[in-house]
Short mmCIF file of C-alpha atoms and ligand atoms in Angstrom, two decimals:
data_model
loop_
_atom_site.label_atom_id
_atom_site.label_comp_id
_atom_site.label_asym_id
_atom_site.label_seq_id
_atom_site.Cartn_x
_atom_site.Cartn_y
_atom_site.Cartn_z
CA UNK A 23 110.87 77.59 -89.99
CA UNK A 24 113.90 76.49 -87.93
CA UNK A 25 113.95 75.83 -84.62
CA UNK A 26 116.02 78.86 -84.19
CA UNK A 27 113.40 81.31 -85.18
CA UNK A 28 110.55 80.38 -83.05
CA UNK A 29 112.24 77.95 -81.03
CA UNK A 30 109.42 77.93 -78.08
CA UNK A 31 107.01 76.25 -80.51
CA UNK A 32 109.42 73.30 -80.62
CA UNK A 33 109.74 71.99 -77.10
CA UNK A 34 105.79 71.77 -76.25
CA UNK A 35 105.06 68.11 -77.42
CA UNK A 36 105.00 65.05 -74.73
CA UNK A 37 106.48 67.16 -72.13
CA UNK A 38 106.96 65.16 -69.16
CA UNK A 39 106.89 68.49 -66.96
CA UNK A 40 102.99 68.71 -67.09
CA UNK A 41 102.26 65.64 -64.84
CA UNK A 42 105.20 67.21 -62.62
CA UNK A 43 103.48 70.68 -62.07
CA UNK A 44 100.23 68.41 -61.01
CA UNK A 45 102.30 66.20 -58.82
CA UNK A 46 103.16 69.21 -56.97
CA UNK A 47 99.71 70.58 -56.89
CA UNK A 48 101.24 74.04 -55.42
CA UNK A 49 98.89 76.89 -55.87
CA UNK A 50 101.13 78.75 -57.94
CA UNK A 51 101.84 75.83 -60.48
CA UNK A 52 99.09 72.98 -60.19
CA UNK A 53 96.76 71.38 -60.62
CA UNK A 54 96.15 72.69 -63.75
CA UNK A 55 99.18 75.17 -64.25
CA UNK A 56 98.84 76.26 -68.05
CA UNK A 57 95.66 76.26 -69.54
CA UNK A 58 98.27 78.47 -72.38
CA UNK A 59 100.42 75.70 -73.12
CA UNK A 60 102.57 72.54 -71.32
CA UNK A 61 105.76 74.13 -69.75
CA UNK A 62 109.39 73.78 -71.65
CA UNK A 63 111.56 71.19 -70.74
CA UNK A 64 114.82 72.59 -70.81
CA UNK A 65 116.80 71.48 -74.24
CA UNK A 66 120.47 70.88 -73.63
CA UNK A 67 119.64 71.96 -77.52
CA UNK A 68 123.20 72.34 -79.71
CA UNK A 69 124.71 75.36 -79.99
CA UNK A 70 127.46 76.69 -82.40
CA UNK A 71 130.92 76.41 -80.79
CA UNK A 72 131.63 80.08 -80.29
CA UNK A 73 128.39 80.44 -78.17
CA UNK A 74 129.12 77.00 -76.32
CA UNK A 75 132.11 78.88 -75.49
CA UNK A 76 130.32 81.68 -74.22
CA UNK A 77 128.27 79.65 -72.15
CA UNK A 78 131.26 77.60 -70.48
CA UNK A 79 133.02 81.02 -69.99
CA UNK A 80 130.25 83.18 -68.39
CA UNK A 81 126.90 80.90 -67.31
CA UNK A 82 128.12 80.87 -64.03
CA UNK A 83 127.96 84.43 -63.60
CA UNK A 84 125.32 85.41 -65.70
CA UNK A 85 122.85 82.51 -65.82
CA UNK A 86 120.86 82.27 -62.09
CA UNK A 87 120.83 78.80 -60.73
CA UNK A 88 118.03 78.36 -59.28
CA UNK A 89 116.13 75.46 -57.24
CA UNK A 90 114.38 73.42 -60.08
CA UNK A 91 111.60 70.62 -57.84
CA UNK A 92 111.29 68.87 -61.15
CA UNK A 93 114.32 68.56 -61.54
CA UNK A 94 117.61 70.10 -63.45
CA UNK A 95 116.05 69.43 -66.92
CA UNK A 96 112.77 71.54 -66.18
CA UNK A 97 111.86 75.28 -66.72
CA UNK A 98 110.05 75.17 -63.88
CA UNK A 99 111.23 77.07 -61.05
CA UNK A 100 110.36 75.76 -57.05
CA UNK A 101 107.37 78.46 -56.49
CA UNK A 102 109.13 79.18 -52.75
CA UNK A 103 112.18 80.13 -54.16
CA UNK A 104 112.24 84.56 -54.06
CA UNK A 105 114.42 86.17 -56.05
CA UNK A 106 116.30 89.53 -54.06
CA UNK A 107 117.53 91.46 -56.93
CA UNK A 108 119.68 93.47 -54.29
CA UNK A 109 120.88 90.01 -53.36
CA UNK A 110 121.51 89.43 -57.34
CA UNK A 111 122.73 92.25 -58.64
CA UNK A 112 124.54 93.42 -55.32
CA UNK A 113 122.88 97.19 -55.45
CA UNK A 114 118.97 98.87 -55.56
CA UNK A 115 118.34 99.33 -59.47
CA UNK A 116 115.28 99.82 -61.53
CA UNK A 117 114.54 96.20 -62.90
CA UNK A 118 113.70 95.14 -66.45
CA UNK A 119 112.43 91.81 -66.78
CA UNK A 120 112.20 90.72 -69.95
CA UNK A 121 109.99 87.84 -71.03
CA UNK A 122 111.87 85.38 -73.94
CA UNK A 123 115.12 87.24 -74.75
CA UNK A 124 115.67 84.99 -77.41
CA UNK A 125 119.05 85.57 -78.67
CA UNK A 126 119.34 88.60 -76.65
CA UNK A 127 119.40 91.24 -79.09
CA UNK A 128 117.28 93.50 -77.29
CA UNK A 129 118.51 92.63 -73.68
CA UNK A 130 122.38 93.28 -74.61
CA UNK A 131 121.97 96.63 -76.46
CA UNK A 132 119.78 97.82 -73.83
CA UNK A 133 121.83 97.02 -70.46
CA UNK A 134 124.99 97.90 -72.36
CA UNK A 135 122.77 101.40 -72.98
CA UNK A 136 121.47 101.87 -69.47
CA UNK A 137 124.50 100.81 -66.76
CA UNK A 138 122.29 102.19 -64.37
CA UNK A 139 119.59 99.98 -64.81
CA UNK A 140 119.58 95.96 -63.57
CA UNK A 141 117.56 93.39 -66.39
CA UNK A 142 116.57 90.25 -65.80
CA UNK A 143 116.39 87.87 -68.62
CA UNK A 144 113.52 84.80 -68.51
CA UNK A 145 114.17 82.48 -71.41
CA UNK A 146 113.13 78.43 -72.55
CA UNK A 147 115.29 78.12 -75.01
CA UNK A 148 119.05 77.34 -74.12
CA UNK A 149 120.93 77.85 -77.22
CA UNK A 150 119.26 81.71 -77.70
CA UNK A 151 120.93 82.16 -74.02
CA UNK A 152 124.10 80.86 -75.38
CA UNK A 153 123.60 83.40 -78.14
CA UNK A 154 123.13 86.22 -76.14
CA UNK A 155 126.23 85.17 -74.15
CA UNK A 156 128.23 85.53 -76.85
CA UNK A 157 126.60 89.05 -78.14
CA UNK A 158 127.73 89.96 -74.19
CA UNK A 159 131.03 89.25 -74.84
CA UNK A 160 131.54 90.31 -77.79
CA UNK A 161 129.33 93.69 -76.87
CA UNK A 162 130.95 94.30 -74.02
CA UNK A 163 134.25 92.02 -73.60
CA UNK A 164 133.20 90.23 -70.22
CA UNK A 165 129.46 90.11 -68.41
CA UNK A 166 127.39 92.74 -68.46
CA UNK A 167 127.27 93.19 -64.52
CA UNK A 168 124.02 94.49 -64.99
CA UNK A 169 122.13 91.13 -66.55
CA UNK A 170 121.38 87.89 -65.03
CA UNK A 171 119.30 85.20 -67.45
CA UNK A 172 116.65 82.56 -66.05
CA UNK A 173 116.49 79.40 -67.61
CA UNK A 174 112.30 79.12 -67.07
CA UNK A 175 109.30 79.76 -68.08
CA UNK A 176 108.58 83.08 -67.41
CA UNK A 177 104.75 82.23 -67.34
CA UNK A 178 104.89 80.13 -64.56
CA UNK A 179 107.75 81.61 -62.50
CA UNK A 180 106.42 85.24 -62.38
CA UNK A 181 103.93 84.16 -60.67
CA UNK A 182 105.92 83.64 -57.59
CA UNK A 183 109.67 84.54 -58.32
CA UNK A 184 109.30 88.47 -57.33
CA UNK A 185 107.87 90.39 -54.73
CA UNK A 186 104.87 92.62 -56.26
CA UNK A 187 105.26 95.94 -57.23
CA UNK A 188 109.27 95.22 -57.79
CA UNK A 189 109.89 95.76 -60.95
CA UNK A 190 110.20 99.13 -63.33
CA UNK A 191 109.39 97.16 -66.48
CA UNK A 192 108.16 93.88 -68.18
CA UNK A 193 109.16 94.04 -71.71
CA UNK A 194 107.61 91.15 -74.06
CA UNK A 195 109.09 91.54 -77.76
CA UNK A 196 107.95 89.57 -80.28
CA UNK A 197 106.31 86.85 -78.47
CA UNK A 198 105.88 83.17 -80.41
CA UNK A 199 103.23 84.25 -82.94
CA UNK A 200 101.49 80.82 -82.77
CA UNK A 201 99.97 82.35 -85.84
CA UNK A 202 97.41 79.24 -86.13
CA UNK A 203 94.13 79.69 -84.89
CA UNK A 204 93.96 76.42 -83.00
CA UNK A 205 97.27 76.99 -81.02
CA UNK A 206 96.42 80.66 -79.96
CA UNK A 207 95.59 79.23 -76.98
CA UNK A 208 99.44 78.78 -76.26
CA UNK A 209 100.44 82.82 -76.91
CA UNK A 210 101.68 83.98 -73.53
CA UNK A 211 100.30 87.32 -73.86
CA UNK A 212 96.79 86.38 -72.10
CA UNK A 213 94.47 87.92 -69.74
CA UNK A 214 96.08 85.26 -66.69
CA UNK A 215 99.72 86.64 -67.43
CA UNK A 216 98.33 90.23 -67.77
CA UNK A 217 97.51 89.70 -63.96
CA UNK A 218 101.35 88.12 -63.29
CA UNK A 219 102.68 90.89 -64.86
CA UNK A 220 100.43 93.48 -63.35
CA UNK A 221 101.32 91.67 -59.50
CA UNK A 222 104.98 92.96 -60.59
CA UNK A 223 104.97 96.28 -61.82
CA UNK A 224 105.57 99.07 -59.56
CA UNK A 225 103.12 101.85 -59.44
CA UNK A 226 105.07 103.64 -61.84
CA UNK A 227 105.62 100.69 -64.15
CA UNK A 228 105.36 99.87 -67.62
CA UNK A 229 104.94 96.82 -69.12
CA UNK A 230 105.93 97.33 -73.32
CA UNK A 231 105.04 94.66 -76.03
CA UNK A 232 105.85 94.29 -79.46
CA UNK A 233 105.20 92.12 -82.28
CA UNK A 234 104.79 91.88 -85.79
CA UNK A 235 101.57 89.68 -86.23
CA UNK A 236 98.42 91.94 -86.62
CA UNK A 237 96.14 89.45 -85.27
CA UNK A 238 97.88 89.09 -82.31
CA UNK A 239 98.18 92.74 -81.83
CA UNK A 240 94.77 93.10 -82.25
CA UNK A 241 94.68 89.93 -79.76
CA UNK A 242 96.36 91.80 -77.02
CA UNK A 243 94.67 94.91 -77.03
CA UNK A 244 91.43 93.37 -76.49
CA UNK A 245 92.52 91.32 -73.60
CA UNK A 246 94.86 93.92 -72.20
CA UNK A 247 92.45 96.73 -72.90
CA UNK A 248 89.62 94.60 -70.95
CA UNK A 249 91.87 94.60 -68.16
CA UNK A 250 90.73 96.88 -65.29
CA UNK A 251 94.19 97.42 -63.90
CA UNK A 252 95.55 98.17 -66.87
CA UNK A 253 95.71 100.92 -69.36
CA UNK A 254 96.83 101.71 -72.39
CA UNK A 255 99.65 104.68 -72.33
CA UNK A 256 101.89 104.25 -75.59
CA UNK A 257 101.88 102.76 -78.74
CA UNK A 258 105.66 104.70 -79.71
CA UNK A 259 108.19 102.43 -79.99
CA UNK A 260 109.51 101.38 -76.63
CA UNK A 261 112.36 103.95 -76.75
CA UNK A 262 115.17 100.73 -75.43
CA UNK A 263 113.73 98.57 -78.51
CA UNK A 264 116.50 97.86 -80.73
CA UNK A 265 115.63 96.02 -84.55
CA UNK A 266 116.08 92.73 -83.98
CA UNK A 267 115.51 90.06 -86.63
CA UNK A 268 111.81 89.58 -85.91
CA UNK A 269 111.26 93.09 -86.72
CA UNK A 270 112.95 93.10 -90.32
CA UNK A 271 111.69 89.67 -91.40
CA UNK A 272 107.99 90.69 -90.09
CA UNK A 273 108.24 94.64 -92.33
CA UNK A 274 110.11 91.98 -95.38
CA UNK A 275 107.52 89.50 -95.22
CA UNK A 276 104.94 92.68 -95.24
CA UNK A 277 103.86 92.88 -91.77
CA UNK A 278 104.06 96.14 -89.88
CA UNK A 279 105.13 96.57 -86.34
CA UNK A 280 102.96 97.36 -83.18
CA UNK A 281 104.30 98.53 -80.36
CA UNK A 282 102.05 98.91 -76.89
CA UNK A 283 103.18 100.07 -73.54
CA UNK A 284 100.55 99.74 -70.55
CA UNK A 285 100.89 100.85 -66.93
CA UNK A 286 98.85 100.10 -64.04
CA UNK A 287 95.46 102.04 -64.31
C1 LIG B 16 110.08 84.97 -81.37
S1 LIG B 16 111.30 84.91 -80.16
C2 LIG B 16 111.66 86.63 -79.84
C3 LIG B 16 112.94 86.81 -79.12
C4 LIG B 16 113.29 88.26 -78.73
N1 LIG B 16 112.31 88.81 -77.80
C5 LIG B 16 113.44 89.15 -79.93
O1 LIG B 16 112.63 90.07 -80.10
O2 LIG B 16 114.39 88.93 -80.69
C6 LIG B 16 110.36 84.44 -78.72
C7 LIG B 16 111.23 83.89 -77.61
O3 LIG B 16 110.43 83.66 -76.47
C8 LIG B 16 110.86 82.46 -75.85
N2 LIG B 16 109.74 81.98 -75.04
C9 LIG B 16 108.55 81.50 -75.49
N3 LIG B 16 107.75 81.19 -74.47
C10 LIG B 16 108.44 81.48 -73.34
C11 LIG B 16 108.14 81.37 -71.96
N4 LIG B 16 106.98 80.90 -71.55
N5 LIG B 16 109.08 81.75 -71.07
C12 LIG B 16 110.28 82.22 -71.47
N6 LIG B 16 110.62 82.34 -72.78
C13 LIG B 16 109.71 81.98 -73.69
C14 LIG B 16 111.23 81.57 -77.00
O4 LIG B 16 112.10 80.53 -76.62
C15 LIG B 16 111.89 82.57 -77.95
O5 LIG B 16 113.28 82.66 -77.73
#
């Protein structure tokens, strides 16, 4: 597997963030702030020319610089910092927030699809955003006005990075697998983030997951399904869910897809 298919699972080792997020012991972050996993360290990681390109032509528009406490390398995000999507995207929009774009497949076909709607993208990996930079350009010809990407780790900086009840929906696509049984303790789709995500979804808010790993399908229902504020209201395909990659090598390699969609119960 290369690190461009599941890159997350690449930058966990020896990450010098950990003993930051204690050091800062805020309640959001420390003093022990992932019981999942360590946090990313952000990879300067290389990236093919055309989407280094991308990246020197639009990351200052698109990509949200943010206050980092650890420091410019780290995906973690100072916990006062508040991000005003008016402020952002300069109107009142329903939000997406979608958790590890990856190479934005899903995130470009959808806000080119819905104008009307504002999506913000939380990803680790650097050289998927400079993928989905290029897809933006070449999608659309400039940036998407309607898209703004977070270099973080979105488990960590949902908890304090918007207000509650501000978003429309929290999409998580084909989360890292982690399909070995000791490192399912690092799959982000747990019963702490269900809580993040429920602290952000408006009353009429969905969040939708996909993925193509049965066990983990199976792994999130019973922790989401255990959830009293959540419940269960789809398993369609989310309707903005375009086939990405993950999807076709998952049905090739004989997987089948699950798609859930909960809302606050
Ligand atoms: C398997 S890929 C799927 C990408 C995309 N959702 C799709 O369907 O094509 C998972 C992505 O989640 C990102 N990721 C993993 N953990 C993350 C985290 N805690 N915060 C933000 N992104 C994360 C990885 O870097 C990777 O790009």
């Amino acid at each position: 597997m290369s690190g461009a298919d599941h890159p997350g699972e690449h930058d966990l080792p020896g990450n010098p963030d950990l003993a930051g997020h204690n050091a800062l012991g805020h309640p959001a972050i420390g003093p022990r702030p992932l019981s999942r996993t360590r946090s990313f360290t952000r990879r300067g990681g290389r990236m093919p020319r055309t989407h280094q390109a991308a990246w020197d032509r639009l990351a200052t528009e698109v990509v949200l610089d943010v206050p980092r406490p650890l420091g410019e390398t780290s995906t973690v995000v100072d916990p006062s910092y508040r991000l005003d999507p008016v402020d952002v995207f300069g109107r009142r929009a329903p939000l997406v927030v979608e958790v590890g774009s990856g190479s934005g497949d899903a995130l470009v076909a959808a806000a080119t699809a819905r104008p009307d709607w504002d999506f913000l993208a939380l990803e680790v990996w650097r050289p998927g955003i400079g993928h989905a930079l290029a897809k933006m350009e070449q999608t659309a010809g400039a940036p998407l006005p309607n898209v703004r990407v977070l270099e973080a780790d979105a488990a960590v900086a949902l908890r304090t990075l918007l207000a509650p009840a501000s978003v429309h929906e929290v999409w998580t696509f084909f989360p890292d697998p982690w399909p070995k049984a000791r490192h399912h303790k690092r799959r982000i789709v747990s019963a702490e983030f269900a809580g993040t995500v429920l602290r952000l979804l408006a009353p009429d808010g969905v969040w939708r997951l996909a993925t193509d790993w049965g066990d983990y399908a199976d792994a999130m229902r019973e922790v989401l399904d255990a959830h009293e504020g959540l419940r269960l209201a789809s398993t369609d395909r989310a309707p903005l869910r375009p086939v990405t990659r993950f999807e076709r090598r998952g049905l090739a390699e004989g997987r089948s897809i699950t798609d859930l969609a909960y809302v606050p119960a």
